[in-house]
Tab-separated table of C-alpha atoms and ligand atoms in Angstrom:
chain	number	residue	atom	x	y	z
A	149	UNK	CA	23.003	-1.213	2.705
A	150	UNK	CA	21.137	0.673	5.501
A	151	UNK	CA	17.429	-0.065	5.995
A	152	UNK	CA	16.693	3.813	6.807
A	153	UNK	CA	17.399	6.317	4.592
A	154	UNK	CA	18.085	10.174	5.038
A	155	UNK	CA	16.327	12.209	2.841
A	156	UNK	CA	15.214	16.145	2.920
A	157	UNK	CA	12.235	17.634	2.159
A	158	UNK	CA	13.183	19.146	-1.856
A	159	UNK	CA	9.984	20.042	-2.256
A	160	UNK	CA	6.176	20.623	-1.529
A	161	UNK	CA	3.429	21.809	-3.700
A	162	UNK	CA	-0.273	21.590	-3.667
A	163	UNK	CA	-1.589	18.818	-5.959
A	164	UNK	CA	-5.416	19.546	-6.417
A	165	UNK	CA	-7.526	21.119	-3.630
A	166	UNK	CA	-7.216	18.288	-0.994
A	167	UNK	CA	-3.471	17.067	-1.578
A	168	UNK	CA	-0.086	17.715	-0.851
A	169	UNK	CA	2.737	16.457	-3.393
A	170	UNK	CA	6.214	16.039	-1.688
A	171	UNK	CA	9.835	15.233	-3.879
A	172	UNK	CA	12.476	13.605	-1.383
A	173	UNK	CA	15.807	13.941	-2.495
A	174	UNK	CA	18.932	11.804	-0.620
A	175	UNK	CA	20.794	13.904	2.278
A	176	UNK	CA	23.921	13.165	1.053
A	177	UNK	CA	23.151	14.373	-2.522
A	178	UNK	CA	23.199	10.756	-3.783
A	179	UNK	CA	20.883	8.787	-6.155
A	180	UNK	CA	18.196	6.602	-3.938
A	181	UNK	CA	17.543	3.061	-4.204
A	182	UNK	CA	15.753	2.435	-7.333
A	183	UNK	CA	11.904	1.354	-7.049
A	184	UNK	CA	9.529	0.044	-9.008
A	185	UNK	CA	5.629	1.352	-9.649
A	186	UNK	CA	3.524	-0.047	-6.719
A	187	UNK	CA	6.437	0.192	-4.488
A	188	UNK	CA	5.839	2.187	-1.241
A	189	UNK	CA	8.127	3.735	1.424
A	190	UNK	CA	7.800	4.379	5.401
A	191	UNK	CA	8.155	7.753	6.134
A	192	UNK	CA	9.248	8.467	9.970
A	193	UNK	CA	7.270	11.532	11.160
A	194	UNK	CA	9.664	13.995	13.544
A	195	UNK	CA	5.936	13.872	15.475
A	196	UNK	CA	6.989	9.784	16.188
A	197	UNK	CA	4.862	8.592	13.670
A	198	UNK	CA	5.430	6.050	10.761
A	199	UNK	CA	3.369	6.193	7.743
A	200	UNK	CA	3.224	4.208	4.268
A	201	UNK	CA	3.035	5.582	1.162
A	202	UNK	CA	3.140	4.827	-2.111
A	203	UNK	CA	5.970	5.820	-4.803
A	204	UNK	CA	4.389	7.859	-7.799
A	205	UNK	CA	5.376	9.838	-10.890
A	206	UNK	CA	7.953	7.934	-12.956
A	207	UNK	CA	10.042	5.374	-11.871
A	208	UNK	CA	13.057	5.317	-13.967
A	209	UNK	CA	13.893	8.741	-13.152
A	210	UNK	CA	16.795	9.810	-11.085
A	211	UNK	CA	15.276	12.470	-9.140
A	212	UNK	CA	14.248	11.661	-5.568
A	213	UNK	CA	10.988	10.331	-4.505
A	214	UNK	CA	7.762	11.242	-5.104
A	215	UNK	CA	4.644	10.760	-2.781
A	216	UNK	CA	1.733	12.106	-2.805
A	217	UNK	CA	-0.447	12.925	0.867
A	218	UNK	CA	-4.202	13.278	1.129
A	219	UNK	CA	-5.638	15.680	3.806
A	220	UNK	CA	-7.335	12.836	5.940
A	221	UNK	CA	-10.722	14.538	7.807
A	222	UNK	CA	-10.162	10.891	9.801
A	223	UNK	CA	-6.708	11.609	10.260
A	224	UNK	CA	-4.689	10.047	12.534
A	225	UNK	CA	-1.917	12.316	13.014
A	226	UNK	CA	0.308	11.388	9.275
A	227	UNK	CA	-1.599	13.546	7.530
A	228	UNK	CA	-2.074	16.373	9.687
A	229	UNK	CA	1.220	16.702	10.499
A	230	UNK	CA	2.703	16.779	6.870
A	231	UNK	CA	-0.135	19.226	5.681
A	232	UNK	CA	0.113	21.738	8.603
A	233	UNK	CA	3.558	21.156	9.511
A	234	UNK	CA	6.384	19.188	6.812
A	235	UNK	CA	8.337	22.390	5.043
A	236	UNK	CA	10.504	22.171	2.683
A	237	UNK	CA	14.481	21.684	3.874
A	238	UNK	CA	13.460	19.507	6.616
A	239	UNK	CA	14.850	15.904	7.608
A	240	UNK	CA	13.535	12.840	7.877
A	241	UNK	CA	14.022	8.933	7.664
A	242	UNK	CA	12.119	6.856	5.001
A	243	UNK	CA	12.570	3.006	4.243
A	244	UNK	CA	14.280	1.616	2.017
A	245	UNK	CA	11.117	1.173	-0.888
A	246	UNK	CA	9.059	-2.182	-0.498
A	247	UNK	CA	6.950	-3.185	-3.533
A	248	UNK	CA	3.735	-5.566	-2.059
A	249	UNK	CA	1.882	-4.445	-5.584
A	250	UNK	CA	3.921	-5.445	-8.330
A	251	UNK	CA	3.216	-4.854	-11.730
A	252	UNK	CA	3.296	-8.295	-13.542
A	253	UNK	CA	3.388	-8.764	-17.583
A	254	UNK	CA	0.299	-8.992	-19.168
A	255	UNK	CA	-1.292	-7.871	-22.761
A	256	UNK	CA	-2.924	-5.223	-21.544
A	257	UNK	CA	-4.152	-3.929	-18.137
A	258	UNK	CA	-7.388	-1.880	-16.550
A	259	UNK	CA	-5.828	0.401	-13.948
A	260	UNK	CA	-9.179	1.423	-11.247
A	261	UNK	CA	-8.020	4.311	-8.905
A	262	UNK	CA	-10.391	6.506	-6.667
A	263	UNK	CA	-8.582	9.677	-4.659
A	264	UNK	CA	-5.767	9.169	-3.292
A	265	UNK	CA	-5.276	5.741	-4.444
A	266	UNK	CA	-4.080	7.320	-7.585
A	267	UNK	CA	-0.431	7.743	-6.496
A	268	UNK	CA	0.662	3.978	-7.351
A	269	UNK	CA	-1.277	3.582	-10.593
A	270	UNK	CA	0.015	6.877	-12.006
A	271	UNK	CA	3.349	5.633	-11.773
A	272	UNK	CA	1.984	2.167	-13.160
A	273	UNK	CA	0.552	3.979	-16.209
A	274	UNK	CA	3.870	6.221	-16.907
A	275	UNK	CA	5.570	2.642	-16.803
A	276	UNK	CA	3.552	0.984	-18.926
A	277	UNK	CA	3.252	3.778	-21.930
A	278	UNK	CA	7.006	3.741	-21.701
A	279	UNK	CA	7.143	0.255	-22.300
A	280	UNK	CA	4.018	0.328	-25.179
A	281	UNK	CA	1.823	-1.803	-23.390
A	282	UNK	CA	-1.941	-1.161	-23.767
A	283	UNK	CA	-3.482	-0.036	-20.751
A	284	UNK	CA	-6.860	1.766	-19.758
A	285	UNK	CA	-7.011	3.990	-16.589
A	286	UNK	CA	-10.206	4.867	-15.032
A	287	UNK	CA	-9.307	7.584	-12.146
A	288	UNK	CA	-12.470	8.931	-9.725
A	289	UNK	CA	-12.593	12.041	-8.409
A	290	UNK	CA	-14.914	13.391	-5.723
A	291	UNK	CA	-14.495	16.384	-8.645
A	292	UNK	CA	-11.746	17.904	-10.719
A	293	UNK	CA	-10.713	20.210	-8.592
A	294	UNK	CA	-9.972	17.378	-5.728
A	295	UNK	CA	-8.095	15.264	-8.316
A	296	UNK	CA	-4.264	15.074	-7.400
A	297	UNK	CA	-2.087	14.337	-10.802
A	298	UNK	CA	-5.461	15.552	-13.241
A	299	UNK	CA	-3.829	17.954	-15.029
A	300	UNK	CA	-0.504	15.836	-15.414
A	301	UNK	CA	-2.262	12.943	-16.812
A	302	UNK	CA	-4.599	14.293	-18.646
A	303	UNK	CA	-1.264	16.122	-20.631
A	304	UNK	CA	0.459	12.892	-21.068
A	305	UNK	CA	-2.123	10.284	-22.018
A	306	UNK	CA	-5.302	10.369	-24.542
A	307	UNK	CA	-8.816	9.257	-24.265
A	308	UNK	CA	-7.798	5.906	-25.550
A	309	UNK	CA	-6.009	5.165	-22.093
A	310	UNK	CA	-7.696	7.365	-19.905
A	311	UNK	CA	-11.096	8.190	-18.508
A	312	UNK	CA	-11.327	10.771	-15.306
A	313	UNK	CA	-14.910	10.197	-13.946
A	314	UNK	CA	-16.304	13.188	-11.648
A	315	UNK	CA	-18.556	12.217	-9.117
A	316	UNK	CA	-19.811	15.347	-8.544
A	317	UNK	CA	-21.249	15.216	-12.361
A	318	UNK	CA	-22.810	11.899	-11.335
A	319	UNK	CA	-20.288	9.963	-12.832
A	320	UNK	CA	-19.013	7.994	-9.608
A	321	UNK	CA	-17.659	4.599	-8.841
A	322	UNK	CA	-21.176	3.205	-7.833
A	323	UNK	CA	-22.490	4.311	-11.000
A	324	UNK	CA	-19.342	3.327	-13.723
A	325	UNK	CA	-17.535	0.789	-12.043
A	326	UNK	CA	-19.554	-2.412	-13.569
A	327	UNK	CA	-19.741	-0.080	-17.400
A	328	UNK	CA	-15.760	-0.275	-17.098
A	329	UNK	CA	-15.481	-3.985	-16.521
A	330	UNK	CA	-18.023	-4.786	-18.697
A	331	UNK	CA	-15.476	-3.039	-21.416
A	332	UNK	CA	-12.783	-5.184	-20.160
A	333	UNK	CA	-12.625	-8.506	-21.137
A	334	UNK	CA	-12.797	-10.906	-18.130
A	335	UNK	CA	-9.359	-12.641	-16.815
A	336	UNK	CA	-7.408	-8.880	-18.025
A	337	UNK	CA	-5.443	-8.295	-15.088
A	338	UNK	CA	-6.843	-5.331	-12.839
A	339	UNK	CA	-5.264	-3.621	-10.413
A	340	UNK	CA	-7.078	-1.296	-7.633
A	341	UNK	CA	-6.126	1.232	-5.232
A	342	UNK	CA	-8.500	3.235	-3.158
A	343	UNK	CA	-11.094	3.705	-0.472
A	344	UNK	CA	-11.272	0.250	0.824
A	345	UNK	CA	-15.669	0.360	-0.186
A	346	UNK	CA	-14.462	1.282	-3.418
A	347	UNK	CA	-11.810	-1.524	-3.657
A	348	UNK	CA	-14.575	-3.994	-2.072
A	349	UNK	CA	-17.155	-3.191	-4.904
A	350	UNK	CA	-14.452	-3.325	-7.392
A	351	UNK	CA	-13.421	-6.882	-6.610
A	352	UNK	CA	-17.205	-7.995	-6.109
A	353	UNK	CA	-18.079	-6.610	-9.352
A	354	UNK	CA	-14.957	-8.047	-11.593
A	355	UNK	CA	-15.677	-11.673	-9.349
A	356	UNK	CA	-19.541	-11.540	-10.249
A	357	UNK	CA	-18.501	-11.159	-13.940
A	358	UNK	CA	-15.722	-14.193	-13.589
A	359	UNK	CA	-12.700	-12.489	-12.774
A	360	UNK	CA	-10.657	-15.132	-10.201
A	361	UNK	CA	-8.800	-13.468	-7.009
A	362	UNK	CA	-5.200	-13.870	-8.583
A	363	UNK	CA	-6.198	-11.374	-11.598
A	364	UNK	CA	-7.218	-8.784	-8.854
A	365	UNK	CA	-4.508	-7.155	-7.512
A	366	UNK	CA	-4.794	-4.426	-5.174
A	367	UNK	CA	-3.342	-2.068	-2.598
A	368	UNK	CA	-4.540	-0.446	0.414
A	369	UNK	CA	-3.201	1.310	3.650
A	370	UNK	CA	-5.799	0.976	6.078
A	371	UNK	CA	-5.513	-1.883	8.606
A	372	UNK	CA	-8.747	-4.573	8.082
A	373	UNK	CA	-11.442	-4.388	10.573
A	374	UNK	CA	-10.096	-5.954	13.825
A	375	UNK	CA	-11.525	-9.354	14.985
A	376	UNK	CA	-12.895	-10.372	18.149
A	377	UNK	CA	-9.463	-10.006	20.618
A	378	UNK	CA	-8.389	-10.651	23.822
A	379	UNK	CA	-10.982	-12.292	25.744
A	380	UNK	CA	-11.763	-15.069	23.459
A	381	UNK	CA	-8.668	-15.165	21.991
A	382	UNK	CA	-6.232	-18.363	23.188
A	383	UNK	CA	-2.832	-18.693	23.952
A	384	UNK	CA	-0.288	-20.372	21.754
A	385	UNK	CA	3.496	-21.051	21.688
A	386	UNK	CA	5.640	-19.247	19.059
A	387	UNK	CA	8.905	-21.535	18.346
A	388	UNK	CA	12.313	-20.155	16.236
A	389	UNK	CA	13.111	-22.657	13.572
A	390	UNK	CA	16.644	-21.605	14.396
A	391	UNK	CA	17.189	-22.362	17.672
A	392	UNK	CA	14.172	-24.315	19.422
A	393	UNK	CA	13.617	-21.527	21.675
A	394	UNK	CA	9.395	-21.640	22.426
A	395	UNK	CA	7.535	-18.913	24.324
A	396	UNK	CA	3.994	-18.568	25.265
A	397	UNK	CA	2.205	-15.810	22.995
A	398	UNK	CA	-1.323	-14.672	25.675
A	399	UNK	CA	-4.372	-13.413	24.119
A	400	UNK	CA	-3.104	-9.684	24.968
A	401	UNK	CA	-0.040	-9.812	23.268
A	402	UNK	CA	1.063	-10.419	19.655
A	403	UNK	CA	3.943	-12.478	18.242
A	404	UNK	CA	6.243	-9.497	17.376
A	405	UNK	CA	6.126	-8.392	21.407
A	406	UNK	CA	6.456	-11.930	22.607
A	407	UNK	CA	9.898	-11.925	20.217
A	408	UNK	CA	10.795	-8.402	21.424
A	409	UNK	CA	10.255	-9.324	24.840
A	410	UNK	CA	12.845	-12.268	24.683
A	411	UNK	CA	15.516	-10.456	22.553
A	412	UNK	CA	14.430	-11.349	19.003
A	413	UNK	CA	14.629	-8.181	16.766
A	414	UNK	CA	11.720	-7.834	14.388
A	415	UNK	CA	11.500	-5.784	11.736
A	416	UNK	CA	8.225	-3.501	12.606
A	417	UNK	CA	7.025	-0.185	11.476
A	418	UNK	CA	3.378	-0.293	10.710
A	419	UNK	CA	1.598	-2.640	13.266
A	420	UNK	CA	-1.108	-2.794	12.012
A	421	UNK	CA	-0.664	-5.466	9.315
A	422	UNK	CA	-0.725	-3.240	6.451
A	423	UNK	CA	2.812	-2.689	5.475
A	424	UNK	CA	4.657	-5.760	5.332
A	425	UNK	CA	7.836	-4.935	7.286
A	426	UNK	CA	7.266	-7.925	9.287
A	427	UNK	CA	6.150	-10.772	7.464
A	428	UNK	CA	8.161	-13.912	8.166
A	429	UNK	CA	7.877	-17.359	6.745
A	430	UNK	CA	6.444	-20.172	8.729
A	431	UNK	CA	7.795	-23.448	8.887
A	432	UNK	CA	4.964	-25.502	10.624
A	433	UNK	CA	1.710	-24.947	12.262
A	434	UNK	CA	-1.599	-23.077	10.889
A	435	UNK	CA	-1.696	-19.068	10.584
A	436	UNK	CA	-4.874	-17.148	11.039
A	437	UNK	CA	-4.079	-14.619	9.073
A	438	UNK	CA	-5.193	-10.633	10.005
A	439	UNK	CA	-3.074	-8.376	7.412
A	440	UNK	CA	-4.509	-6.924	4.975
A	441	UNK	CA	-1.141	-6.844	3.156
A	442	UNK	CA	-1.090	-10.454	1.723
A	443	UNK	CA	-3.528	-11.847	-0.900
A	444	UNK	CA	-6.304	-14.308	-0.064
A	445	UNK	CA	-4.087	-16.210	-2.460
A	446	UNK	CA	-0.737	-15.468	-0.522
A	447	UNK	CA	-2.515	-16.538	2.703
A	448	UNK	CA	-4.233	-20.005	1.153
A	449	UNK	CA	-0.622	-21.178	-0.612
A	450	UNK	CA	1.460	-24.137	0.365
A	451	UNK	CA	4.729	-21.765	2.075
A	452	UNK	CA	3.115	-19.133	3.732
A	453	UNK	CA	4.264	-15.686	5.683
A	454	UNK	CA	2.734	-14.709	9.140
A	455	UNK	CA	2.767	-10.718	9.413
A	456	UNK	CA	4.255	-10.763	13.417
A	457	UNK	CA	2.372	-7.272	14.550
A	458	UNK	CA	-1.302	-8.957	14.084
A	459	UNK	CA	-1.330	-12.251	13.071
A	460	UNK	CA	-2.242	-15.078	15.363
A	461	UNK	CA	-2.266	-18.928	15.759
A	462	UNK	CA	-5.110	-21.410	15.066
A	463	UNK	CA	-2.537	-24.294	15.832
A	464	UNK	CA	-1.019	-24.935	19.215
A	465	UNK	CA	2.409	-24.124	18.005
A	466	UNK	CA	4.046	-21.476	15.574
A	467	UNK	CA	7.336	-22.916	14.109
A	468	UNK	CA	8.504	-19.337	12.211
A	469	UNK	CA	11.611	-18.610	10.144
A	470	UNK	CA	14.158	-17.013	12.272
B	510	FES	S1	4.653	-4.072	10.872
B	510	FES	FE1	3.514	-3.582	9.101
B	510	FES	S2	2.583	-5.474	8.572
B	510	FES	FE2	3.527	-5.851	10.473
């Protein structure tokens, strides 16, 4: 199976006042890979970009892909370029769909989106009312009129599942946020996806009121801050498990370039340790971890995954799976 996958541009329609909702359908008229909700795909900009986003609408249905693209005022060229520019017809290259924010049984669930961060949990919420498990979705909004997917949820799910809090009515995040975990009993799994202050206060809150890190689960597509680099960082050897080979990895370089350099293909597309394309196992040494992909969880466990575009040593030697 190919890792890339040529799609076309089906459509492209305005989803509230400050998004853009696009369907990709397969170029050769074929069904595409299935996904599941909290699964995400790279989309290869003709402007040489790669961006991340997530799946959304419902998951089981045979009828392209769905994303769903904030105007960024921030933005770094992604957004830009598919508001003022992506038309309907044209070609591009997505991955194949990666899901780093799986859905996992449970009882019952508390879905917390703000903006944009909507776009996985709407697809979570479709999946879960078509399996009848319980669920309650609170969705901020800057205000109704920003909301992507308002109208569409509000027509397929009731009070009893959904709440759509309007900031601009003074019901915002800062404000509800503890009222909505206080309604959930503590330990329900939560998942989060949004502005990263909004995913920060959501995790401090639900820890405050005993929530552990492994019932948190959350998504978000903005690299973490960077740390101190270069000049105080040191240099370490990177070794393949496979064949012995060692190389030096210098404070300006990372691991993936060090790998490229020397002929070793690695599988990259974000680079900034918020995708996952390159995470590799590691066989010995200590990782100090920089992605903001993995869990606290993922990066404390016994077998651990180094993402190769950021990640860095705090042993002498790397020992990595390949
Ligand atoms: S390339 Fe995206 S996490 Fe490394």
């Amino acid at each position: 199976m190919s890792d890339v996958l040529s799609v076309i541009v089906d459509g492209l329609w305005r989803q509230g006042s400050q998004s853009l909702a696009i369907r990709l359908v397969a170029e050769n008229g074929q069904p595409l890979p299935a996904w599941q909700p909290g699964a995400h795909i790279d989309v290869h900009l003709p402007c040489g970009l790669i961006r991340q986003y997530s799946l959304t609408g419902a998951s089981g249905v045979d009828d392209g892909y769905l994303i769903c693209v904030a105007q960024e005022p921030a933005s770094r060229g992604g957004s830009r370029y598919i508001h003022q520019q992506l038309r309907p017809g044209q070609r591009l290259t997505v991955s194949q769909p990666r899901n780093l924010f799986p859905l996992q049984t449970a009882e019952r669930l508390t879905l917390l989106a703000a903006g944009i961060g909507i776009t996985p949990l709407y697809a979570m919420a479709l999946s879960l009312a078509a399996q009848n498990v319980p669920f309650m979705l609170h969705y901020y909004v800057k205000n109704r009129e920003a909301g992507a997917f308002v109208r569409e949820l509000q027509q397929r799910f009731g009070a009893e599942c959904l709440a759509v809090h309007d900031s601009s009515a003074g019901d915002s995040p800062r404000q509800h946020l503890a009222q909505a975990l206080a309604q959930t009993p503590v330990g329900q799994p939560v998942y989060l996806c949004g502005p990263a202050g909004f995913m920060a206060t959501a995790r401090q809150i639900a820890q405050a009121k005993g929530w552990t890190d492994t019932q948190i689960h959350s998504e978000a597509f903005h690299p973490v801050a960077t740390q101190a680099h270069a000049l105080d960082e040191e240099t370490f050897s990177v070794t393949l498990a496979s064949t012995g080979e060692r190389w030096p990895v210098p404070p300006h370089k990372t691991i993936a370039q060090v790998l490229q350099e020397n002929g070793v293909a690695v599988p990259l597309s974000c680079e900034m340790g918020i995708c996952g394309a390159c995470l590799t196992p590691v066989v010995e040494g200590i990782i100090d971890h920089r992605d903001s992909v993995q869990s606290a969880a993922e990066k404390s466990a016994s077998t651990q995954q180094i993402a190769l575009c950021c990640s860095r040593s705090r042993s002498a030697n790397l020992c990595i799976d390949l």
